[in-house]
Coordinates of C-alpha atoms in Angstrom, one line a residue:
X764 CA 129.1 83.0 151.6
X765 CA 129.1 80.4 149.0
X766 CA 125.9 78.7 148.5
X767 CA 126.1 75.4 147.2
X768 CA 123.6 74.4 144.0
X769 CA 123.1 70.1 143.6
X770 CA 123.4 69.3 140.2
X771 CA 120.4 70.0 138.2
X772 CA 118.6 66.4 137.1
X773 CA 120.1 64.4 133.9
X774 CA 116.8 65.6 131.9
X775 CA 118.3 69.2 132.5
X776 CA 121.3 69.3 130.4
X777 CA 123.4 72.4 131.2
X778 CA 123.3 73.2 127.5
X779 CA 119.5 73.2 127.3
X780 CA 119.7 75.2 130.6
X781 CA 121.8 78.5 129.7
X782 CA 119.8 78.0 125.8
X783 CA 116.4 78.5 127.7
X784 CA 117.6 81.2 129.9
X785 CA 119.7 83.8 127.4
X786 CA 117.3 82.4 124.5
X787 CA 116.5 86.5 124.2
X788 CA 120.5 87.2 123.6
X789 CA 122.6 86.8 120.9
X790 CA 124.5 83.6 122.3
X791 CA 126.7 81.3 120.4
X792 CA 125.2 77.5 120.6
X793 CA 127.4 74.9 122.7
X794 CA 128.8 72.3 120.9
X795 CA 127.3 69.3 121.8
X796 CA 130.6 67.1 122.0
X797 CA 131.5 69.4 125.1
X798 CA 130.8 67.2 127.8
X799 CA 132.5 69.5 130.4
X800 CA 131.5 67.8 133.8
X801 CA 133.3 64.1 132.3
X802 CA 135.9 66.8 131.4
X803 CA 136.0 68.3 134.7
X804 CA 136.4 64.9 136.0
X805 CA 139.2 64.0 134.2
X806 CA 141.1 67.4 135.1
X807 CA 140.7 66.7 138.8
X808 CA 142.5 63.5 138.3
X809 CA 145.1 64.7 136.5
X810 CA 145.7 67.5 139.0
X811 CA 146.0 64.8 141.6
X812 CA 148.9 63.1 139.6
X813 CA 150.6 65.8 139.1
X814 CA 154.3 66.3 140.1
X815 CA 153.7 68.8 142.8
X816 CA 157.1 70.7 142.6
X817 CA 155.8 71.3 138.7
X818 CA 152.7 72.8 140.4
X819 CA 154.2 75.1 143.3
X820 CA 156.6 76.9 140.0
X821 CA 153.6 76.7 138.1
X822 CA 152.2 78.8 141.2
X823 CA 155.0 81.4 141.9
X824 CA 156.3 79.1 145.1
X825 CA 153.0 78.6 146.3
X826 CA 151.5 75.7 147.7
X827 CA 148.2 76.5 146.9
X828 CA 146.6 78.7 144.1
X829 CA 147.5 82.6 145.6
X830 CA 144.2 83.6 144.2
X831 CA 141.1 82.4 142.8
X832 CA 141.3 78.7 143.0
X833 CA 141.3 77.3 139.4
X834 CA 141.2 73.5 141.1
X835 CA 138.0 74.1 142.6
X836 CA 135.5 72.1 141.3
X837 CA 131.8 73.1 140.4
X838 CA 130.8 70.4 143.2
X839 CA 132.9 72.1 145.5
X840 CA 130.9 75.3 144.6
X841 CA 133.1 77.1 142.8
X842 CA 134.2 76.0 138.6
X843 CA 136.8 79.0 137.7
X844 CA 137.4 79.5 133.7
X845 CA 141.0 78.3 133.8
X846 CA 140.6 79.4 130.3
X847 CA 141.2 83.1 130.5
X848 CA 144.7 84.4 130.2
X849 CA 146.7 87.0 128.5
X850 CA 146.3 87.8 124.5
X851 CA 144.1 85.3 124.3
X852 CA 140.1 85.2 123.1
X853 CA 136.6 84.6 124.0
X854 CA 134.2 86.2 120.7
X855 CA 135.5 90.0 120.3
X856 CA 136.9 90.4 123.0
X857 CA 140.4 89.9 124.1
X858 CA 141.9 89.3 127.4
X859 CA 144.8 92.2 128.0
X860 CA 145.2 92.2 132.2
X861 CA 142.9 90.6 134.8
X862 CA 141.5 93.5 136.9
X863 CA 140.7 91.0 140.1
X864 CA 138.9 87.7 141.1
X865 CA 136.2 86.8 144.0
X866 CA 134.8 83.9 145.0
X867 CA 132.4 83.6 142.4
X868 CA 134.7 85.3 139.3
X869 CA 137.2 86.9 138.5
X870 CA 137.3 90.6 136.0
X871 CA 139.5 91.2 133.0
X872 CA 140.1 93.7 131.2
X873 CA 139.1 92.9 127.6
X874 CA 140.0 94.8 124.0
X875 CA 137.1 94.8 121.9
X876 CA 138.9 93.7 118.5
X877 CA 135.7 94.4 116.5
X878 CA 135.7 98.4 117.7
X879 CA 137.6 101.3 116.1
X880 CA 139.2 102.9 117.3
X881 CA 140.3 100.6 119.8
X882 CA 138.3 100.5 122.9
X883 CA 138.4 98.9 126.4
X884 CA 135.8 97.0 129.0
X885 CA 135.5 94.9 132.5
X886 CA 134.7 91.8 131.8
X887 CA 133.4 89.5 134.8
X888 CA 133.2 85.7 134.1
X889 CA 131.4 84.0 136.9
X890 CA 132.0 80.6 137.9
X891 CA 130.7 77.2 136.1
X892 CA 128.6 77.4 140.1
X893 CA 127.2 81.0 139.9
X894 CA 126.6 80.8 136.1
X895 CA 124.3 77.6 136.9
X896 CA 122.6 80.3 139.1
X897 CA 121.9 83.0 136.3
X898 CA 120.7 80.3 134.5
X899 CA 117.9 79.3 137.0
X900 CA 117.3 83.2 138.0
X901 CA 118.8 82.6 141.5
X902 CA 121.5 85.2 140.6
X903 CA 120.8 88.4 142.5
X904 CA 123.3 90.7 140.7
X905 CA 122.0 90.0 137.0
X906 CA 118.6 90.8 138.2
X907 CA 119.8 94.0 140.0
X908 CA 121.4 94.7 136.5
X909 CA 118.4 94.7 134.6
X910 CA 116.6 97.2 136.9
X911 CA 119.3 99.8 137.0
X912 CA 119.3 99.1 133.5
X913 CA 115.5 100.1 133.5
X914 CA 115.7 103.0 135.6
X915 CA 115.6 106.5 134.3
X916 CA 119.3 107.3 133.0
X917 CA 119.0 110.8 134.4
X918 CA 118.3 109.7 137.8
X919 CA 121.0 111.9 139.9
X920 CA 122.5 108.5 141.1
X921 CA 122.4 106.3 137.5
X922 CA 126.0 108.0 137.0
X923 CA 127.2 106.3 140.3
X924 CA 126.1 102.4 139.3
X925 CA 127.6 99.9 137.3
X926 CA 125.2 99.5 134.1
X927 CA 125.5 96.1 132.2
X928 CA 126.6 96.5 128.5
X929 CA 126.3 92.7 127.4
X930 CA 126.0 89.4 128.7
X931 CA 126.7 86.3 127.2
X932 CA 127.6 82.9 127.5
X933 CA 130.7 81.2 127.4
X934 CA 131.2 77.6 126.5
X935 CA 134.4 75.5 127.0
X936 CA 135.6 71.8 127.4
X937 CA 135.8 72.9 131.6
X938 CA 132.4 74.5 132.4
X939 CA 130.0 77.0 131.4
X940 CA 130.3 80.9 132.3
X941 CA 128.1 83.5 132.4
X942 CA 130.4 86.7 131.5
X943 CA 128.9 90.7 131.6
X944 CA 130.6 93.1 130.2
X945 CA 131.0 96.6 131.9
X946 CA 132.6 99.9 131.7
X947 CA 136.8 99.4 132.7
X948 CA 137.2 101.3 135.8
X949 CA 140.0 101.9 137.8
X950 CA 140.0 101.0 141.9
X951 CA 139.7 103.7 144.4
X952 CA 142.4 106.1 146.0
X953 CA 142.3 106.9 149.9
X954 CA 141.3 110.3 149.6
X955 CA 139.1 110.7 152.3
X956 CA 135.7 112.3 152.2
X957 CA 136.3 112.9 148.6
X958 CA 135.1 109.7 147.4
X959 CA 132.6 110.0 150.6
X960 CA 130.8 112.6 148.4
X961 CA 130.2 110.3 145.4
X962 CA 129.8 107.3 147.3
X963 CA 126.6 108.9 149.4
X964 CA 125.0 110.0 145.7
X965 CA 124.9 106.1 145.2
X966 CA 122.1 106.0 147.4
X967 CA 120.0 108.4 145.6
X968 CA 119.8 105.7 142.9
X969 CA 120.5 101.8 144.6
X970 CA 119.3 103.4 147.6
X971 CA 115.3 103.4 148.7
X972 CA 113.0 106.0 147.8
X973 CA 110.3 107.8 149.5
X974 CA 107.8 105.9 147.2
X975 CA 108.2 103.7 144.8
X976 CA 109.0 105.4 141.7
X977 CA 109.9 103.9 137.9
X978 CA 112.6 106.3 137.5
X979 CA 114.8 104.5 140.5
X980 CA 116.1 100.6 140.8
X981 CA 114.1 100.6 144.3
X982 CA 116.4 98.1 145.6
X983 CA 119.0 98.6 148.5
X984 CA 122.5 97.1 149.0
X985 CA 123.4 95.4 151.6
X986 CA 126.8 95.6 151.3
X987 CA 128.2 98.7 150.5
X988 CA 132.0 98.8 151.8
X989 CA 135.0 100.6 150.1
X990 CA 136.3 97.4 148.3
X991 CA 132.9 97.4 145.9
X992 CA 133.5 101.4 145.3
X993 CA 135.6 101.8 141.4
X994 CA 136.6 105.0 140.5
X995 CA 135.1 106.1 136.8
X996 CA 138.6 106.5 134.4
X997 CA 138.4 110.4 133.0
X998 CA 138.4 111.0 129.2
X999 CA 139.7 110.1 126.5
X1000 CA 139.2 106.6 128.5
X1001 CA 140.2 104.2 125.8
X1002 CA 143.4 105.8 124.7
X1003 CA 144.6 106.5 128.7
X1004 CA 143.7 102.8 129.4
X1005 CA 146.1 102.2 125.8
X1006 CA 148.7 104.0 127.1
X1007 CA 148.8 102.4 131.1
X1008 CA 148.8 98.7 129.5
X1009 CA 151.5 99.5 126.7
X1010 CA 153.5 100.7 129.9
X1011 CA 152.6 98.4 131.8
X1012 CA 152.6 94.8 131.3
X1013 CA 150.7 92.1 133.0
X1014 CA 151.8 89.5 135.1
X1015 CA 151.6 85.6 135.9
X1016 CA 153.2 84.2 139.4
X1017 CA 154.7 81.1 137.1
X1018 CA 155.7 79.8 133.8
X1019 CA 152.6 78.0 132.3
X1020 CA 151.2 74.3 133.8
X1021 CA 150.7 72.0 131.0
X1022 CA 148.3 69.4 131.2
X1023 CA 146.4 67.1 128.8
X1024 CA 143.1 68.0 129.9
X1025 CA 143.5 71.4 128.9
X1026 CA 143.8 72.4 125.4
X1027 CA 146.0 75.5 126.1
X1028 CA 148.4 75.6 129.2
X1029 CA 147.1 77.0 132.6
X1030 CA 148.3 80.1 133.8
X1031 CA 147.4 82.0 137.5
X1032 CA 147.7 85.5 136.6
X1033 CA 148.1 88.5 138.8
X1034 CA 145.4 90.7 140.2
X1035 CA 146.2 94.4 138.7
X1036 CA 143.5 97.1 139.0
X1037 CA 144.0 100.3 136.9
X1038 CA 145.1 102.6 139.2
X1039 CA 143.7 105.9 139.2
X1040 CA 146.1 108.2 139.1
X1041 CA 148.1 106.4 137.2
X1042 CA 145.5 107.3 134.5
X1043 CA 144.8 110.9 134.7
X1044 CA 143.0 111.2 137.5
X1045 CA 142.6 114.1 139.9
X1046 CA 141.0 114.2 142.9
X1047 CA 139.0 117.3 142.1
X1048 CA 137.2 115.3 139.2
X1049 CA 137.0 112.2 141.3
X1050 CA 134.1 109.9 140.2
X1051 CA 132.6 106.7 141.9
X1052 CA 130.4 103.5 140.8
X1053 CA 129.4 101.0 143.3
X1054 CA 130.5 98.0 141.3
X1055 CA 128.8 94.8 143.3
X1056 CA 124.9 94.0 143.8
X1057 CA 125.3 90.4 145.2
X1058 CA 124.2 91.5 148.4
X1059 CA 121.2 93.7 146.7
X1060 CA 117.5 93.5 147.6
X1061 CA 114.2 94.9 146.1
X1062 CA 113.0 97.6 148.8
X1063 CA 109.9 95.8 148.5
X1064 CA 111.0 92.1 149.5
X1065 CA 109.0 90.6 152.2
X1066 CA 112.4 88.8 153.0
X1067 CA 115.0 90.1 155.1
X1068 CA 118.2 87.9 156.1
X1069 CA 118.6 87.5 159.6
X1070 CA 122.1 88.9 159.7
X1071 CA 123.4 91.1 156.5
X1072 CA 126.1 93.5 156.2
X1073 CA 130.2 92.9 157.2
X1074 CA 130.0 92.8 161.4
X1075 CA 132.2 95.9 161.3
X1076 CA 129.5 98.1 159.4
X1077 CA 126.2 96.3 160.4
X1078 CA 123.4 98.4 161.8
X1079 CA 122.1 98.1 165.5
X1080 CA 118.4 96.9 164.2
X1081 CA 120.0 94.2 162.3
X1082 CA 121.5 93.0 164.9
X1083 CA 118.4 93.3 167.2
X1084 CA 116.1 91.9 164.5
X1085 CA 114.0 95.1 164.7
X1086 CA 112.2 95.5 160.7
X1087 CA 115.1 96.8 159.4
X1088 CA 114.9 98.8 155.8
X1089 CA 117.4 100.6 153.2
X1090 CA 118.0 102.9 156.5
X1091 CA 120.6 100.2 157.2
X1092 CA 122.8 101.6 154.3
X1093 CA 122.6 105.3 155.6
X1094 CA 124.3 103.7 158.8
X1095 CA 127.1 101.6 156.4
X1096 CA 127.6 105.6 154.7
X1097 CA 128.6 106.4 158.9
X1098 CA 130.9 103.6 159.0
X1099 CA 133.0 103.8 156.0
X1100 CA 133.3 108.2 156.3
X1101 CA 134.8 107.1 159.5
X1102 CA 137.2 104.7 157.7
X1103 CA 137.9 107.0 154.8
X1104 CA 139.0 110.0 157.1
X1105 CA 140.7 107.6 160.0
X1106 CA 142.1 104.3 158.0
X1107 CA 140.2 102.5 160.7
X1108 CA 136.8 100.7 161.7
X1109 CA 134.7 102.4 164.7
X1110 CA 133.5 99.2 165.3
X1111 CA 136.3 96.8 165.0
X1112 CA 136.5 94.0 167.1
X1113 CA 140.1 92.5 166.0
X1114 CA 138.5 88.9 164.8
X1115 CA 139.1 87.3 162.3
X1116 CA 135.8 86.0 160.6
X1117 CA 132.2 86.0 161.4
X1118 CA 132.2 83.2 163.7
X1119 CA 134.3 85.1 166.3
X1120 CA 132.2 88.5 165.8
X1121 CA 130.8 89.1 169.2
X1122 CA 126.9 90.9 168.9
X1123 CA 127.3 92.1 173.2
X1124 CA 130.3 93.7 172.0
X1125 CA 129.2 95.9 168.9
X1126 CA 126.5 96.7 170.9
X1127 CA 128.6 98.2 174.1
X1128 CA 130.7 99.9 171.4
X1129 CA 127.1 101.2 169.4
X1130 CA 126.0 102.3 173.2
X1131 CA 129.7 104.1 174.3
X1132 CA 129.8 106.2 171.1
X1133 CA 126.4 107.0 170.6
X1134 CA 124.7 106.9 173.9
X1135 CA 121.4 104.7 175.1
X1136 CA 119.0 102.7 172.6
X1137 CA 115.7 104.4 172.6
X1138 CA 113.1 102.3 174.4
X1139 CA 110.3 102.8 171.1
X1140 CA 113.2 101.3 169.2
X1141 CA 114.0 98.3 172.1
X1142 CA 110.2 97.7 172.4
X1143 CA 109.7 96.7 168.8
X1144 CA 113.0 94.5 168.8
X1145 CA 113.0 90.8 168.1
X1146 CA 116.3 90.0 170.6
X1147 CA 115.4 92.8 172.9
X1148 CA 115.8 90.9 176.1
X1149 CA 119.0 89.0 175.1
X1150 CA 121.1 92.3 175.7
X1151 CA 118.9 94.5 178.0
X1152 CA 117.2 93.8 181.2
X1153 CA 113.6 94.9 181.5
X1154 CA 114.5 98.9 182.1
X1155 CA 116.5 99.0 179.0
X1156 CA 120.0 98.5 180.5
X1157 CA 121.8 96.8 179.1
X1158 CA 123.2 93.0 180.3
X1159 CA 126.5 93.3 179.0
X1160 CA 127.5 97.2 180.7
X1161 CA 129.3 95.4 183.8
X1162 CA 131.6 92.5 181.2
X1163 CA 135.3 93.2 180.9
X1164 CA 135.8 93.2 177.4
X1165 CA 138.7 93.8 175.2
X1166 CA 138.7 97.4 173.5
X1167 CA 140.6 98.7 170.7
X1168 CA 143.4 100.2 171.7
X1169 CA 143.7 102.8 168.8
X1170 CA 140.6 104.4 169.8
X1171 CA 141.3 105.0 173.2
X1172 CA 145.2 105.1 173.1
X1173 CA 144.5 108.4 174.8
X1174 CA 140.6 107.9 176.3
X1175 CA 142.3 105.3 178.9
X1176 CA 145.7 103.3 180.0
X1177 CA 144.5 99.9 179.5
X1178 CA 143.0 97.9 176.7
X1179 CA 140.9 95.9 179.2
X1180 CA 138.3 97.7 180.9
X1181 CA 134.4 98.2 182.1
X1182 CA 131.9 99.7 179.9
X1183 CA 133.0 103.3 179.7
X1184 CA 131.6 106.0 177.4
X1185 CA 134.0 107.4 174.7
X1186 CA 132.0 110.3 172.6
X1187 CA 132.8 110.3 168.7
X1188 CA 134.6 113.7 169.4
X1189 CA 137.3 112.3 171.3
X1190 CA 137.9 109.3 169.2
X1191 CA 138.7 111.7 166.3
X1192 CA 140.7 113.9 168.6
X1193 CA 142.8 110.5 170.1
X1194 CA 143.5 109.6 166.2
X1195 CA 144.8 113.3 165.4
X1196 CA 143.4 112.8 161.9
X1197 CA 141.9 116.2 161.1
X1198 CA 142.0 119.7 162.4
X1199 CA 140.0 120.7 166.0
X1200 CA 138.2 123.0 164.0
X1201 CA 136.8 119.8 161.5
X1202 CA 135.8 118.1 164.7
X1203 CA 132.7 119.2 165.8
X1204 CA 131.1 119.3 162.8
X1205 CA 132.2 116.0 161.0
X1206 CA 131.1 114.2 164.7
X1207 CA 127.8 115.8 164.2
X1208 CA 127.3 114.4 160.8
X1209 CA 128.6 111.0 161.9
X1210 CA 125.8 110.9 164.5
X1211 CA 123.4 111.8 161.6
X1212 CA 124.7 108.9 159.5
X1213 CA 124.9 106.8 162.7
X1214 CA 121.5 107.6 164.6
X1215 CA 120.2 104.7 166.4
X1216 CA 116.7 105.0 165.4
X1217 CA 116.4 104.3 161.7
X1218 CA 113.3 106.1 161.3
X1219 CA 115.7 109.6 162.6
X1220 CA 118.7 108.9 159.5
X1221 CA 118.5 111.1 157.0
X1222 CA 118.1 110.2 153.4
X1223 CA 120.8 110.2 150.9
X1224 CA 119.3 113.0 149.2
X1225 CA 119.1 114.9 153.0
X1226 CA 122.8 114.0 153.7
X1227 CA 124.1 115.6 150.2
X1228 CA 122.3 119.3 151.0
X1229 CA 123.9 118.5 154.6
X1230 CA 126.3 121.6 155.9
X1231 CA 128.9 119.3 156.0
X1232 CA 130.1 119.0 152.4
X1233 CA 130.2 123.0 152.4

């Protein structure tokens, strides 16, 4: 979700802003003629007059930016660099390939001109929107930064998070950008439970502790899901990364847009990750970083959103607005093994956004592969009575609802039926995606992941000494 910031007051300036707030780092001063939100203004206009045939070639055919959105204003909530491209600068650093974009950045991969020998980072530059928001400490990742950054570097999970090397600010006639500075990493290959193993050690780390403990971050994520797990680039990094990008050039969808506003022409640039095995990689040295802490809180927070996590991989309690805790990641650690070894959600629901995610439904499918909600859990739940009638059944049991097919494409003949149990054995056996022999055991560790009560999961530590990885 974007969350929109109103423009700080006029005695605010955004210099004096980002000056007060990185006033401990070694920043470069703004220049005081750059007056970027008359600047921004006068860039919108232009856009508006522009020939839009120039803009869809500009745009590889498109009729609308195919990634980030560089028109996107900062009132709008957004305020991309349009900036960054290709062989050009920002300080040391310079931009060889962008690595991929969000809604609140976009990464590069940068060449640090003042190292030898050469070497290679990420570099995230958030938007004119989110930057305003490190500036005023509303920026959850930054903060999450600076306590993995505090924790104790031997910590059995500090390998698998993404440390901060440098942050800095970044002023142009368009906006102001908070950019950090990162190992390069490359994305991850589908290779099953393999990147399972080092995702779970995540937890040991990000994940919450028995007690609270200076040698861990003692926050919890949120929002673990495969697209924030990177996969760590084996040695000699620098020179494999040298080699890929010599090889491999980058790419824009269009020849350059020229406008007036801009001192250097506009380019929209590819997404291209560094693939991993492109680079060396095997699977037998395969290692992860979880590479995104917006969705991070401290384990202590007396806070807790009413709905977090993707619909697909959100725990039962959230849903039921029981106290929920980091136990909610041991259940996202269920969800994605299952879409590692299957290439498909358990709890998939076939809509398209949040507003069509049904709760009934991923609690029928929570019941039919698991079994029955405890009654201690249901007692203590917040939205207890708008699924279950007072002896726990459920209100929703007798509904025809719409089922995924794949799961039961040999559990049933039709797509539309009554509440009907479907243990997690026989979905693995209907998706013919491991052995029989692998069944039993990687159900019962599922379960484990995937236990209704979140005071019965096991801890990360628990599920790395679990029988299954043996």
């Amino acid at each position: 979700m974007m969350y929109r910031l109103l423009r700080p007051p006029r005695a605010l300036s955004y210099s004096r802003l980002f000056r007060r707030r990185f006033a401990s780092l070694s920043m470069a001063e703004p220049d005081p003629k750059l007056d970027w939100p008359e600047k921004e203004k006068v860039f919108q206009q232009e856009l508006r007059a522009i020939d839009l045939k120039d803009l869809v070639i500009a745009m590889g055919g498109h009729d609308k930016p195919p990634e980030e959105n560089l028109f996107a204003a900062f009132d709008e909530g957004f305020g991309f660099d349009t900036s960054a491209a290709v062989n050009r600068s920002v300080k040391e650093y310079q931009y060889v390939r962008k690595l991929g974009w969000a809604t609140s950045s976009t990464v590069w991969l940068v060449l640090d001109k003042s190292k030898t020998p050469r070497k290679f980072f990420a570099m995230k530059l958030l938007t004119s929107q989110a930057s305003v928001q490190v500036a005023m400490d509303r920026c959850i990742k930054f903060d999450v930064y600076r306590k993995i950054g505090a924790a104790n570097a031997d910590s059995p999970g500090a390998k698998h998070c993404l440390h901060l090397l440098r942050s800095f600010t970044l002023f142009n006639p368009h906006g102001v950008h908070s950019c950090f500075v990162t190992d390069a990493l490359s994305s991850s290959p589908s290779c099953s439970w393999i990147i399972f193993i080092a995702n779970v050690a995540i937890f040991t780390l990000v994940g919450r502790t028995p007690r609270r403990n200076p040698a861990h971050a003692n926050v919890f994520c949120q929002d673990v899901k495969s697209d924030n797990i990177l996969t760590v680039i084996p040695d000699p990094v620098h020179s494999r990364i040298e080699k890929y990008v010599l090889e491999n050039q980058p790419s824009v969808y269009g020849p350059p847009l020229k406008l007036e506003s801009q001192e250097e022409p506009l380019f929209f640039s590819s997404s291209e990750p560094l693939p991993y095995f492109d680079l060396g990689g095997t699977l037998e040295d395969i290692s992860v970083r979880l590479v995104d802490y917006g969705q991070a809180m401290p384990v202590d927070s007396p806070i807790r959103p009413p709905l977090c996590q993707p619909g697909i991989l959100r725990a039962p309690e959230v849903t039921l607005k029981y106290p929920w805790t980091s136990a909610i990641d041991i259940w996202t650690v269920g969800c994605l093994l299952f879409e590692l070894l299957t290439e498909q959600h358990l709890f998939h629901q076939g809509y398209k956004g949040e507003t069509e995610y049904s709760h009934k439904l991923h609690l029928q499918h929570i019941e039919e592969y698991l079994g029955p909600f405890p009654p201690e859990l249901l007692k203590n739940c917040e939205d207890r009575d708008k699924y279950f009638d007072d002896k726990g059944g459920s209100k929703y049991s007798a509904m025809l609802l719409s089922i995924d097919p794949f799961i039961f494409k040999a559990c049933c003949s039709t797509p539309i039926r009554e509440y009907e149990p479907a243990p997690i054995e026989d979905i693995l056996r209907a998706l013919e995606v491991m052995d029989e022999d692998e069944v039993p055991k990687t159900a019962t560790f599922l379960r484990k992941c995937l236990a209704l009560d979140p005071k019965l999961r096991p801890s990360a530590q628990d599920l790395l000494k679990d029988d299954w990885f043996r």
